[in-house]
XYZ file of C-alpha atoms in Angstrom:
784
model
C -88.044 -23.193 25.522
C -91.494 -22.204 26.805
C -92.925 -21.917 23.277
C -95.226 -24.865 22.696
C -95.099 -26.487 19.348
C -97.026 -29.272 17.631
C -96.540 -31.193 14.282
C -98.950 -29.778 11.678
C -101.871 -32.136 10.966
C -102.017 -33.165 14.603
C -104.368 -31.933 17.214
C -103.874 -28.507 18.695
C -102.330 -29.043 22.226
C -102.929 -25.410 23.567
C -105.983 -24.190 25.513
C -108.727 -22.224 23.755
C -110.804 -20.458 26.371
C -113.326 -17.564 25.860
C -110.721 -14.887 26.155
C -107.010 -14.428 25.710
C -106.353 -14.676 29.615
C -108.162 -18.178 29.742
C -106.142 -19.537 26.887
C -102.730 -21.052 26.234
C -101.159 -20.896 22.475
C -99.277 -23.451 20.636
C -97.603 -23.165 17.128
C -97.389 -25.448 14.141
C -93.884 -26.709 14.339
C -91.655 -25.317 11.394
C -89.623 -27.995 9.617
C -86.308 -28.290 11.141
C -83.447 -30.512 10.180
C -81.951 -32.749 13.003
C -79.208 -31.176 14.922
C -75.874 -31.716 13.156
C -77.448 -32.725 9.824
C -74.986 -32.245 6.883
C -75.190 -29.921 4.078
C -75.237 -31.594 0.575
C -73.609 -30.427 -2.414
C -73.904 -32.115 -5.818
C -71.598 -30.801 -8.383
C -72.519 -32.210 -11.914
C -70.050 -31.620 -14.495
C -71.107 -31.898 -18.374
C -69.302 -33.962 -20.956
C -66.265 -34.839 -18.659
C -64.593 -37.887 -19.374
C -63.068 -40.745 -17.216
C -59.590 -39.480 -18.073
C -59.896 -35.681 -17.868
C -59.635 -34.844 -14.186
C -56.107 -34.736 -12.725
C -56.945 -37.165 -10.078
C -57.790 -39.631 -12.819
C -54.630 -39.345 -14.467
C -55.231 -36.436 -16.747
C -52.471 -33.790 -17.389
C -55.217 -31.058 -17.087
C -54.759 -29.224 -13.881
C -57.860 -29.677 -11.635
C -56.235 -28.952 -8.090
C -59.460 -28.277 -6.306
C -61.232 -31.273 -7.559
C -58.128 -33.181 -6.757
C -58.066 -31.843 -3.353
C -61.534 -33.352 -2.692
C -60.500 -36.705 -3.805
C -57.325 -36.372 -1.681
C -59.342 -35.708 1.395
C -62.238 -38.062 0.483
C -63.049 -40.760 -1.882
C -62.428 -41.383 -5.679
C -64.773 -44.041 -7.192
C -63.561 -45.900 -10.565
C -66.867 -47.772 -11.133
C -69.547 -45.194 -11.234
C -71.861 -45.098 -14.155
C -74.411 -42.843 -15.978
C -76.913 -43.193 -18.909
C -74.395 -41.854 -21.482
C -76.636 -38.544 -22.049
C -76.930 -35.285 -19.966
C -80.854 -35.090 -19.141
C -81.259 -38.803 -18.636
C -78.391 -38.861 -16.154
C -79.568 -35.851 -14.331
C -83.020 -37.122 -13.908
C -81.262 -40.250 -12.224
C -78.988 -38.165 -9.938
C -81.992 -36.066 -8.678
C -84.573 -38.706 -8.253
C -82.850 -42.037 -7.583
C -85.010 -43.644 -10.420
C -83.762 -44.839 -13.805
C -84.095 -42.628 -16.755
C -86.794 -44.272 -18.445
C -88.857 -44.497 -15.294
C -88.359 -40.724 -15.406
C -89.733 -40.427 -18.987
C -86.267 -39.257 -19.981
C -85.011 -41.706 -22.507
C -83.408 -38.791 -24.170
C -82.777 -35.159 -23.791
C -86.119 -33.230 -23.390
C -85.905 -31.940 -26.980
C -85.780 -35.510 -28.262
C -88.950 -36.664 -26.238
C -91.274 -39.141 -28.012
C -94.971 -39.887 -27.027
C -94.252 -43.020 -24.906
C -94.300 -43.513 -21.091
C -90.596 -43.941 -20.927
C -89.731 -41.054 -23.067
C -92.270 -38.306 -23.035
C -89.931 -35.897 -21.068
C -92.311 -35.181 -18.179
C -90.625 -36.498 -15.058
C -93.622 -37.955 -13.113
C -94.401 -36.311 -9.819
C -94.099 -40.010 -8.313
C -90.344 -39.681 -8.981
C -89.838 -37.097 -6.125
C -86.684 -34.988 -6.466
C -83.983 -34.935 -3.669
C -84.749 -31.334 -3.057
C -88.439 -32.122 -2.507
C -87.404 -34.688 0.161
C -84.889 -32.561 1.819
C -87.318 -29.638 1.889
C -89.602 -31.369 4.143
C -86.777 -32.034 6.619
C -85.855 -28.390 6.974
C -83.295 -27.812 4.318
C -82.721 -25.036 2.143
C -82.536 -25.980 -1.453
C -80.817 -24.442 -4.279
C -80.148 -25.052 -7.945
C -77.614 -23.298 -9.998
C -76.491 -23.601 -13.728
C -77.850 -26.331 -16.085
C -81.403 -27.575 -15.473
C -82.461 -29.475 -18.717
C -85.249 -31.444 -16.828
C -88.306 -29.512 -17.957
C -90.255 -30.304 -21.121
C -89.139 -28.198 -23.855
C -92.592 -26.855 -24.579
C -92.845 -25.796 -20.956
C -90.072 -23.352 -20.802
C -91.861 -20.156 -21.656
C -93.339 -17.499 -19.464
C -96.734 -19.202 -20.155
C -95.602 -22.033 -17.974
C -96.660 -24.255 -16.412
C -93.977 -23.898 -13.821
C -94.579 -27.000 -11.783
C -91.632 -28.639 -13.590
C -89.170 -25.754 -13.303
C -86.609 -25.802 -10.472
C -88.832 -24.010 -8.034
C -91.734 -26.426 -8.818
C -89.582 -29.363 -8.023
C -88.384 -28.534 -4.669
C -85.844 -25.892 -5.203
C -86.240 -22.543 -3.165
C -84.068 -20.608 -5.285
C -82.633 -21.117 -8.823
C -80.082 -19.421 -11.023
C -78.981 -20.683 -14.348
C -80.309 -21.931 -17.707
C -83.143 -24.167 -18.366
C -81.985 -25.841 -21.524
C -79.013 -28.291 -22.417
C -76.356 -25.784 -23.156
C -75.844 -22.014 -23.415
C -73.316 -19.447 -24.551
C -70.854 -19.043 -21.676
C -70.310 -15.300 -22.512
C -73.912 -14.459 -23.539
C -76.082 -17.047 -21.403
C -79.812 -17.141 -21.560
C -80.374 -16.763 -17.746
C -83.262 -17.509 -15.694
C -83.548 -16.352 -12.001
C -86.123 -18.237 -10.077
C -88.971 -18.016 -12.478
C -88.093 -15.198 -14.657
C -85.618 -14.368 -17.514
C -82.775 -11.890 -16.541
C -79.743 -10.618 -18.451
C -76.001 -10.951 -17.107
C -74.884 -8.056 -15.164
C -71.630 -7.576 -17.385
C -70.572 -8.156 -20.986
C -67.769 -10.340 -22.291
C -65.677 -7.291 -22.859
C -66.146 -6.425 -19.135
C -64.860 -9.869 -18.081
C -68.141 -11.697 -17.826
C -68.126 -15.522 -17.856
C -70.984 -17.668 -16.664
C -69.091 -20.050 -14.450
C -67.868 -17.147 -12.163
C -71.372 -15.792 -12.184
C -72.891 -18.946 -10.940
C -70.348 -19.539 -8.160
C -70.938 -15.856 -7.075
C -74.654 -16.526 -6.988
C -74.131 -19.884 -5.129
C -72.140 -18.121 -2.489
C -74.763 -15.500 -2.110
C -77.735 -17.968 -1.721
C -75.831 -19.780 1.056
C -74.780 -16.688 2.763
C -78.322 -15.311 2.676
C -79.465 -18.106 4.805
C -76.484 -18.631 6.974
C -76.751 -15.072 8.357
C -80.251 -15.734 9.653
C -80.182 -19.290 10.523
C -76.544 -20.671 10.604
C -77.410 -24.157 11.788
C -80.014 -24.763 8.848
C -78.362 -27.197 6.200
C -78.649 -26.748 2.731
C -78.808 -28.946 -0.460
C -77.136 -27.201 -3.369
C -77.406 -28.864 -6.964
C -74.495 -27.057 -8.715
C -74.250 -27.549 -12.480
C -72.085 -25.381 -14.481
C -72.454 -25.439 -18.236
C -68.774 -26.713 -18.393
C -67.496 -28.933 -19.952
C -70.242 -28.933 -22.503
C -69.645 -27.132 -25.796
C -69.362 -24.254 -26.532
C -65.658 -24.384 -25.029
C -65.635 -20.981 -23.932
C -62.719 -19.594 -21.767
C -60.566 -16.515 -21.725
C -57.427 -16.769 -23.754
C -54.997 -16.614 -20.828
C -56.425 -19.960 -19.419
C -56.176 -21.715 -22.793
C -52.564 -20.375 -23.323
C -51.427 -22.132 -20.117
C -51.540 -25.318 -21.968
C -49.638 -24.196 -25.106
C -47.445 -27.023 -26.392
C -48.790 -29.447 -23.801
C -50.703 -31.711 -26.437
C -48.519 -31.435 -29.290
C -47.686 -35.096 -29.040
C -51.265 -36.126 -30.098
C -54.134 -38.177 -28.708
C -52.396 -41.488 -28.790
C -49.610 -40.158 -26.605
C -52.160 -38.561 -24.192
C -53.878 -41.929 -23.907
C -50.618 -43.779 -23.080
C -49.322 -41.340 -20.683
C -52.690 -41.095 -18.863
C -53.166 -44.902 -18.784
C -49.763 -45.296 -17.131
C -50.474 -42.718 -14.543
C -54.001 -44.124 -13.909
C -52.300 -47.443 -13.073
C -49.728 -45.680 -10.770
C -52.554 -43.808 -8.952
C -54.648 -47.161 -8.782
C -57.531 -45.579 -10.793
C -57.437 -48.617 -13.017
C -56.388 -52.170 -12.065
C -52.732 -52.956 -12.459
C -53.587 -55.712 -15.160
C -55.953 -53.588 -16.983
C -55.368 -53.315 -20.870
C -55.857 -50.105 -22.989
C -58.516 -50.218 -25.515
C -57.850 -50.388 -29.154
C -57.229 -47.316 -31.355
C -60.750 -46.307 -32.427
C -61.379 -46.696 -36.185
C -63.133 -43.342 -36.408
C -60.161 -41.572 -35.119
C -57.227 -40.572 -37.529
C -53.783 -41.641 -36.259
C -52.070 -38.425 -35.077
C -49.098 -38.993 -37.482
C -51.352 -39.215 -40.508
C -52.508 -35.590 -39.932
C -51.287 -32.587 -41.789
C -49.375 -29.831 -40.032
C -52.503 -27.535 -40.204
C -54.622 -30.238 -38.696
C -52.153 -30.861 -35.903
C -51.918 -27.142 -35.164
C -55.727 -26.895 -35.042
C -56.644 -30.010 -33.015
C -53.955 -29.095 -30.600
C -55.337 -25.621 -29.974
C -58.848 -27.093 -29.757
C -57.612 -29.352 -26.824
C -55.711 -26.341 -25.193
C -58.832 -24.533 -25.073
C -60.859 -27.406 -23.552
C -58.049 -27.816 -21.092
C -58.033 -24.086 -20.105
C -61.935 -24.365 -19.721
C -61.554 -27.269 -17.384
C -59.050 -25.528 -15.215
C -61.035 -22.459 -15.249
C -64.020 -24.498 -13.897
C -62.100 -26.127 -11.450
C -60.807 -22.619 -10.189
C -64.226 -21.460 -9.643
C -65.406 -24.522 -8.059
C -62.465 -24.003 -5.745
C -63.854 -20.450 -4.748
C -67.234 -22.192 -3.779
C -65.383 -24.904 -1.776
C -63.021 -22.325 0.018
C -66.238 -20.232 0.764
C -67.715 -23.296 2.540
C -64.426 -23.696 4.497
C -64.410 -20.116 5.489
C -68.000 -20.437 6.923
C -66.811 -23.554 8.852
C -69.321 -25.489 6.794
C -67.070 -27.650 4.540
C -66.357 -30.534 6.966
C -69.970 -31.246 7.373
C -71.037 -30.876 3.768
C -71.451 -34.050 1.866
C -69.989 -33.211 -1.607
C -70.656 -35.509 -4.483
C -69.037 -34.646 -8.047
C -70.123 -36.497 -11.007
C -69.881 -35.958 -14.769
C -73.186 -36.741 -16.556
C -71.738 -38.790 -19.328
C -68.486 -39.536 -21.055
C -66.544 -37.124 -23.147
C -68.493 -35.739 -25.970
C -67.983 -36.602 -29.689
C -70.465 -33.813 -31.081
C -67.516 -32.114 -32.486
C -67.056 -34.708 -35.113
C -63.769 -35.956 -36.674
C -62.542 -32.396 -37.370
C -64.013 -30.438 -34.486
C -66.132 -27.598 -35.009
C -66.166 -23.794 -34.559
C -69.985 -23.900 -34.153
C -71.663 -26.889 -32.337
C -74.887 -25.978 -34.069
C -73.412 -27.747 -37.175
C -73.882 -31.111 -35.350
C -77.541 -30.443 -34.270
C -78.323 -29.619 -37.901
C -76.537 -32.360 -39.539
C -73.878 -30.130 -41.071
C -70.321 -31.290 -41.612
C -67.556 -29.055 -40.395
C -64.577 -28.359 -42.728
C -60.832 -27.950 -41.999
C -60.880 -24.619 -43.841
C -63.543 -22.830 -41.730
C -61.983 -24.253 -38.472
C -58.504 -22.960 -39.433
C -59.878 -19.516 -40.348
C -61.465 -19.245 -36.893
C -58.369 -20.618 -34.816
C -57.482 -17.504 -33.259
C -61.038 -16.909 -31.922
C -61.292 -20.436 -30.217
C -62.573 -20.051 -26.707
C -63.978 -16.543 -27.423
C -67.444 -15.415 -27.606
C -67.459 -15.125 -31.415
C -67.467 -19.076 -31.920
C -69.129 -22.014 -30.312
C -66.260 -24.387 -30.616
C -65.870 -28.170 -29.929
C -62.892 -30.423 -30.239
C -62.486 -33.446 -32.596
C -63.290 -37.106 -31.920
C -59.575 -37.960 -31.231
C -59.642 -35.896 -27.996
C -62.947 -37.369 -27.089
C -61.571 -40.922 -27.441
C -58.565 -39.846 -25.319
C -60.556 -38.162 -22.623
C -62.407 -41.612 -22.054
C -59.027 -43.529 -21.500
C -58.765 -46.531 -20.960
C -62.256 -47.074 -22.349
C -63.571 -47.289 -25.907
C -66.097 -44.920 -27.347
C -67.921 -41.882 -26.009
C -71.152 -39.958 -25.058
C -74.411 -41.402 -26.326
C -72.971 -44.990 -26.498
C -73.277 -47.505 -23.830
C -69.682 -48.882 -24.055
C -67.871 -47.884 -20.989
C -66.462 -44.675 -22.668
C -70.117 -43.256 -22.660
C -71.215 -44.487 -19.160
C -68.167 -44.767 -16.777
C -67.557 -41.521 -15.301
C -65.395 -39.611 -12.791
C -67.077 -39.508 -9.302
C -65.647 -38.067 -5.938
C -67.126 -38.088 -2.606
C -65.880 -35.749 0.233
C -67.343 -35.540 3.666
C -64.822 -35.280 6.430
C -67.263 -35.495 9.401
C -68.849 -38.780 7.854
C -66.109 -40.446 6.082
C -62.765 -41.400 8.150
C -60.959 -42.647 4.929
C -58.893 -40.070 3.212
C -57.557 -40.310 -0.469
C -58.718 -43.943 -0.988
C -60.327 -45.489 -4.181
C -63.603 -47.286 -4.137
C -64.229 -49.957 -6.735
C -67.781 -51.054 -5.878
C -70.144 -50.913 -8.694
C -72.572 -47.763 -8.504
C -74.855 -45.793 -10.831
C -76.295 -42.338 -10.773
C -79.583 -43.675 -9.199
C -77.680 -44.598 -6.242
C -76.805 -40.952 -5.326
C -80.308 -40.295 -3.760
C -80.562 -43.336 -1.513
C -76.907 -42.842 -0.467
C -77.610 -39.329 0.698
C -80.781 -40.458 2.481
C -78.900 -43.147 4.380
C -75.996 -40.869 5.097
C -78.152 -38.170 6.675
C -80.595 -40.775 8.433
C -83.595 -40.189 6.435
C -86.168 -42.612 4.788
C -87.658 -41.862 1.272
C -90.991 -40.194 1.901
C -94.000 -42.133 0.980
C -95.796 -39.170 -0.271
C -94.705 -35.715 -1.509
C -97.254 -32.800 -1.617
C -100.040 -35.614 -1.608
C -98.577 -37.678 -4.489
C -97.690 -41.287 -3.714
C -94.025 -41.888 -4.543
C -92.728 -44.610 -6.623
C -90.006 -46.842 -5.143
C -86.410 -45.666 -5.204
C -84.763 -47.616 -7.761
C -81.219 -47.099 -6.750
C -79.180 -48.638 -3.995
C -77.113 -46.747 -1.187
C -73.432 -47.073 -1.389
C -72.984 -45.547 1.982
C -71.551 -48.667 3.495
C -68.549 -48.341 1.232
C -67.530 -44.971 2.721
C -65.464 -46.523 5.424
C -65.035 -49.936 4.113
C -63.065 -50.384 0.941
C -63.766 -54.150 0.858
C -67.676 -53.901 1.247
C -69.538 -55.809 -1.186
C -71.291 -54.013 -4.077
C -75.058 -53.851 -3.482
C -75.899 -52.734 -7.001
C -75.887 -55.896 -8.830
C -77.961 -55.454 -12.078
C -78.157 -52.303 -14.318
C -79.580 -51.838 -17.902
C -78.422 -49.135 -20.327
C -80.210 -47.907 -23.380
C -79.476 -44.786 -25.308
C -80.810 -44.010 -28.693
C -80.619 -47.783 -29.800
C -77.233 -48.453 -28.224
C -77.817 -51.141 -25.473
C -76.075 -52.846 -22.642
C -76.646 -54.489 -19.353
C -74.413 -55.164 -16.200
C -74.943 -58.057 -14.036
C -72.466 -59.231 -11.166
C -69.176 -58.502 -13.008
C -70.483 -59.272 -16.398
C -71.423 -56.931 -19.165
C -73.186 -57.428 -22.441
C -73.296 -54.740 -25.115
C -75.250 -54.348 -28.372
C -73.805 -51.325 -30.286
C -75.758 -49.469 -32.707
C -75.090 -48.337 -35.330
C -72.131 -50.568 -34.724
C -68.786 -51.161 -32.983
C -67.733 -47.876 -34.799
C -69.115 -45.697 -37.649
C -66.277 -46.807 -39.953
C -66.937 -50.346 -39.318
C -70.629 -50.221 -39.526
C -70.850 -47.928 -42.533
C -73.511 -46.094 -40.615
C -73.398 -42.740 -38.500
C -75.234 -41.875 -35.351
C -78.916 -41.607 -35.753
C -79.299 -44.569 -38.133
C -82.818 -45.830 -38.112
C -83.414 -49.180 -36.398
C -86.457 -51.161 -37.502
C -87.848 -54.386 -36.121
C -86.162 -56.664 -38.684
C -82.782 -55.191 -37.907
C -83.382 -55.272 -34.159
C -84.054 -58.965 -34.566
C -80.884 -59.375 -36.540
C -78.919 -57.407 -33.765
C -80.350 -59.618 -31.057
C -79.258 -62.771 -32.879
C -75.862 -61.822 -33.761
C -74.716 -58.370 -32.630
C -74.411 -58.610 -28.654
C -70.965 -58.810 -27.271
C -69.851 -60.159 -23.684
C -67.321 -58.899 -21.453
C -66.228 -60.130 -17.996
C -65.597 -56.717 -16.628
C -64.620 -58.001 -13.352
C -61.362 -59.028 -15.073
C -61.449 -57.116 -18.297
C -61.784 -53.381 -16.913
C -61.854 -51.671 -20.310
C -64.174 -54.104 -22.210
C -61.362 -55.348 -24.579
C -62.119 -59.059 -24.934
C -65.339 -60.120 -26.391
C -66.013 -63.669 -25.089
C -69.515 -63.968 -26.195
C -68.790 -66.597 -29.005
C -67.319 -68.956 -26.312
C -69.853 -68.269 -23.675
C -73.350 -68.346 -25.716
C -75.338 -69.505 -22.837
C -74.236 -66.731 -20.654
C -74.735 -64.100 -23.424
C -78.257 -65.335 -24.144
C -78.831 -65.068 -20.242
C -77.654 -61.504 -20.233
C -79.727 -60.536 -23.374
C -82.910 -61.954 -21.580
C -82.132 -60.099 -18.524
C -81.952 -56.683 -20.582
C -85.415 -57.284 -21.861
C -86.793 -58.036 -18.492
C -85.345 -54.805 -17.254
C -86.585 -52.989 -20.224
C -90.160 -54.263 -19.449
C -89.735 -53.332 -15.872
C -88.454 -49.708 -16.434
C -90.481 -48.617 -19.738
C -87.673 -48.730 -22.001
C -89.445 -49.822 -25.070
C -89.883 -48.869 -27.931
C -86.200 -48.491 -28.920
C -85.716 -45.322 -31.036
C -82.406 -44.809 -32.548
C -83.036 -41.675 -34.658
C -80.767 -39.246 -32.679
C -80.987 -35.650 -33.784
C -83.826 -36.526 -36.186
C -86.136 -36.812 -33.090
C -85.830 -32.898 -32.890
C -88.171 -32.647 -35.970
C -91.041 -34.794 -34.302
C -94.272 -32.936 -33.567
C -94.910 -32.567 -29.847
C -97.668 -31.089 -27.599
C -97.549 -27.386 -26.998
C -98.990 -25.431 -24.066
C -101.131 -23.351 -26.539
C -103.070 -24.967 -29.327
C -101.201 -24.986 -32.632
C -101.906 -21.752 -34.720
C -100.750 -19.897 -37.823
C -100.208 -16.541 -36.127
C -97.841 -15.668 -33.186
C -97.755 -12.256 -31.611
C -94.529 -10.823 -29.836
C -94.258 -7.984 -27.770
C -91.525 -5.764 -26.446
C -90.414 -5.534 -22.679
C -91.008 -9.146 -22.285
C -88.586 -12.012 -21.993
C -87.644 -14.284 -24.708
C -89.957 -16.965 -25.921
C -88.390 -20.363 -26.402
C -88.957 -21.718 -29.969
C -90.123 -25.134 -28.498
C -93.059 -23.233 -26.943
C -93.728 -20.981 -29.985
C -93.604 -20.435 -33.737
C -91.446 -22.813 -35.857
C -90.415 -21.175 -39.033
C -87.999 -23.935 -40.393
C -88.467 -25.201 -43.904
C -91.786 -23.386 -44.475
C -93.034 -20.025 -45.827
C -93.602 -17.374 -43.164
C -93.899 -13.541 -42.780
C -92.732 -11.359 -39.842
C -94.785 -8.097 -39.641
C -93.724 -5.270 -37.017
C -96.578 -2.864 -36.161
C -94.253 0.186 -35.309
C -93.993 4.000 -34.867
C -90.932 5.572 -36.223
C -89.834 9.100 -35.013
C -89.468 11.631 -37.590
C -85.767 11.680 -37.038
C -85.633 7.936 -37.717
C -85.162 4.791 -35.378
C -82.801 1.898 -35.167
C -82.628 -1.569 -33.294
C -84.173 -4.922 -33.258
C -87.697 -5.737 -34.133
C -87.495 -9.495 -33.820
C -84.614 -11.999 -33.531
C -83.906 -15.590 -32.721
C -80.419 -17.248 -32.078
C -76.988 -15.794 -32.133
C -73.763 -16.086 -33.799
C -74.093 -19.845 -34.064
C -77.269 -19.352 -36.250
C -80.466 -17.555 -36.358
C -82.338 -14.619 -37.810
C -82.726 -11.074 -37.102
C -85.202 -8.272 -38.504
C -83.965 -4.772 -37.745
C -83.496 -1.306 -38.643
C -80.010 0.166 -39.118
C -78.720 3.361 -40.897
C -82.457 4.145 -41.703
C -83.017 0.967 -43.709
C -84.964 -2.050 -42.909
C -82.891 -5.104 -42.686
C -83.065 -8.860 -42.422
C -80.272 -11.071 -41.606
C -80.208 -15.015 -41.593
C -77.259 -16.819 -40.118
C -76.766 -20.301 -41.377
C -75.175 -22.352 -38.519
C -72.615 -19.646 -38.237
C -71.367 -20.487 -41.615
C -72.784 -17.860 -43.823
C -74.837 -14.671 -43.236
C -77.572 -13.716 -45.709
C -78.780 -10.145 -45.910
C -81.653 -8.373 -47.388
C -81.980 -4.602 -47.194
C -84.713 -2.083 -48.157
C -83.682 0.041 -51.158
C -85.051 3.128 -49.316
C -85.101 4.369 -45.745
C -88.035 3.619 -43.308
C -90.121 6.993 -43.295
C -91.258 8.384 -39.953
C -94.632 7.546 -38.630
C -96.802 4.571 -38.042
C -95.824 1.553 -40.375
C -96.307 -2.173 -40.818
C -92.720 -3.380 -41.603
C -92.718 -6.825 -43.065
C -90.412 -9.646 -44.012
C -91.476 -12.653 -45.967
C -89.773 -15.874 -46.853
C -91.083 -17.782 -49.941
C -89.833 -21.329 -49.970
C -88.292 -22.235 -53.385
C -87.109 -25.807 -52.701
C -87.109 -28.699 -50.628
C -85.016 -29.367 -47.678
C -82.274 -31.970 -47.569
C -82.265 -32.525 -43.717
C -79.969 -35.669 -43.783
C -77.323 -33.196 -45.452
C -77.825 -30.344 -43.200
C -79.806 -28.207 -45.490
C -83.064 -26.577 -44.820
C -85.660 -25.181 -47.352
C -84.017 -22.444 -49.582
C -86.038 -19.471 -50.447
C -86.387 -15.751 -51.399
C -86.608 -13.144 -48.669
C -88.658 -9.798 -49.235
C -89.141 -6.747 -47.280
C -92.281 -4.627 -47.445
C -93.185 -1.096 -46.101
C -97.057 -1.204 -45.616
C -97.491 -3.794 -48.334
C -95.137 -2.102 -50.683
C -91.954 -4.296 -51.799
C -88.804 -2.344 -50.888
C -86.168 -5.107 -50.905
C -85.483 -8.816 -51.753
C -82.793 -11.345 -51.972
C -81.927 -15.157 -51.994
C -81.417 -17.155 -49.001
C -79.976 -20.343 -50.324
C -79.374 -22.344 -47.141
C -81.384 -22.437 -43.880
C -81.128 -24.477 -40.744
C -82.961 -27.714 -41.276
C -83.671 -29.089 -37.857
C -82.880 -26.338 -34.903
C -81.799 -22.958 -34.301
C -79.738 -23.944 -31.101
C -80.931 -26.065 -28.354
C -82.661 -23.151 -26.657
C -82.585 -19.940 -28.975
C -85.428 -17.734 -27.553
C -87.399 -15.285 -29.929
C -87.042 -11.816 -28.635
C -88.997 -8.549 -29.477
C -87.351 -5.087 -29.306
C -83.847 -6.090 -28.358
C -81.403 -9.021 -28.759
C -79.147 -9.113 -25.745
C -77.178 -12.264 -26.610
C -74.518 -13.003 -29.141
C -75.513 -11.214 -32.132
C -77.025 -13.086 -35.195
C -74.850 -10.591 -37.389
C -71.802 -8.559 -36.636
C -73.507 -5.581 -38.228
C -74.751 -4.555 -34.753
C -73.778 -4.934 -31.220
C -76.106 -6.331 -28.682
C -78.614 -5.455 -27.250
C -79.452 -3.064 -30.044
C -82.750 -1.973 -28.723
C -85.278 -0.458 -30.742
C -85.360 3.263 -30.414
C -89.039 3.660 -31.740
C -92.243 2.205 -30.486
C -93.165 -1.453 -31.254
C -96.900 -2.248 -30.670
C -96.498 -5.967 -31.664
C -94.719 -8.114 -33.962
C -96.728 -10.915 -35.809
C -95.095 -14.135 -37.218
C -97.390 -15.893 -39.763
C -96.894 -19.429 -40.886
C -100.118 -19.761 -42.977
C -98.126 -19.603 -46.227
C -100.181 -16.475 -47.177
C -97.722 -14.132 -48.778
C -97.899 -10.825 -50.615
C -97.530 -10.906 -54.322
C -96.361 -7.704 -55.866
C -95.112 -8.848 -59.224
C -94.880 -5.311 -60.735
C -92.752 -4.108 -57.828
C -90.355 -7.383 -58.296
C -89.813 -6.259 -61.999
C -89.132 -2.747 -61.130
C -86.494 -3.744 -58.601
C -84.843 -6.208 -60.969
C -84.752 -3.439 -63.682
C -83.197 -0.986 -61.306
C -80.206 -3.103 -60.714
C -79.408 -3.737 -64.426
């Protein structure tokens, strides 16, 4: 090539004369990957247990993921943090979750260095590293790595995907979303799905379509340019949404119950070599009812919930297969380093009976068998946000005990598959070396011949805390390099050291045995008591499923392990320990804008995440819409937040001003004006007057009276006895002028755009409410 190039920042090597004919050009060298550099594809599943993929012994069909394992490697000793955002921060940075300020999900951040939810720029993302070396970088699906208060259009955007080294993004920024009505972001702006559920839309299919499009866009221009893709479908997180025909493939497959599932899977795991031949199945969990003790209705319900989950996983595998087949058709698959990981063990957020609305869990509301049975025919569909019960969670983590959010192996030991035909000679083999999510970044860097950068965009980088396991790719007997690893998740602690594990469960070995539930507060006196008497010791080198607590006979070793935990805790910013679980959601946190009592919303804008905006929960408030109504009338949404899992909506329908409040999908309270909205300019107002105290621990927000006004004149009122105490979804945006997602009330079909003119909608939380006693008396008398 005659073109002369030079590295940016070095001296210009050309010649600069007085005129062009006396000069010789040279060009800054564009970043190019080394010849033959592999693509890198991370596939991060959500809430998928050790025993839920076919290649890990499950009866659930996952042929495409199984094929990756059969042509690559399956690891049986990979570990995560026990929760999604913390694990994902490890996966993408190579640093521990507390080093990344991600002790919990972003919505549960607290004001301490290891827990504020702002991943330091010193913890560079793999995307930022590879971007410097000529890679295209893409993220699709779940992100959940941006502080909750920074998710709005006001930014800042430097912790959004495109601010952390991703060139393109399509997915959702929060922890979960509706699979049929997702809250989508394309690059840095909100978008709507291009189809409806009735037209066959499902998020997983959409994500794969976009993933293939991103790759094709670049490959048609620069076919030799490698890519890094961070592909994170919302599956298998609740809501378990899948078309009915996929769930029906599993009819009758789980009728024998969860104990039978565990036994069959465990036997298959041994045959496959996924667990050691001398492994023992963990005990029956005290929080799980024996299958034979259930009523016929319970068995029917729980079986269907598992059928839906299984169909959802097979559906997800099918679409992942489309992406893999696309890479194969491009001739790219063999030189793509694929790593498949679940971010934690199977989820227990469905509670003992399962749920038809996962929002119940996040608001401390207990589900009932009656409401679950009533919605059984809707499971998997867009009208519910279902999750299976604890029994299937426990079974999904076979042979281990416990589940997501706890640091027993059921919460932290996860399926992990590596596939790279051009870089790994071994096929279909199992690797037993100890590994953790923080090891993925250094492994990729070693595999492609790169060193971690000293700086990224001028920011000096902190050391990578993980260790490469690339040496195990072609050597099944290679020694584990990862010798020590701490764990802490909302008070539940453990530590691994060279074949040993010490565990300090909180609130206890089970809820039944401790008499406490997840989120029980942990004070200094109780912590001292736990450190003195509650730690357990397991020799996992010989006790794969942590069945035999040998702490009492090995007190010196146990004390040594506890001391190690505190050393690691000090090193990685783990303290203070905070066990409060969902109660963290209610903490006050910084916001991009100063706190105020009045918030303005406008039509033709994207939704505003409530984490960056007004919080109406448990407080008096008003919503005032400044509108112009045509003489023929108007209809549609004025302001709404949430969906069929909970939320509110102020709208006009059939000429009347209406307000609907959906309490965690369980009950809808409606207030309607007694007269039509007249034509012309008006201030249409809703007020909520608190009439009692919330009982947050029991899932009850503040009750109150709802009132509707036309230009200050009372025109409707009603009681709203139950409100959400803690949250309206993990990411339920407030939208003005339309409501494109799942509807708060079935009274209208989305998006139900307003047909008049909205100048603004003001939400006021100052507590100043209109008092119109005479009008209230007139309305009461009119109903007699």
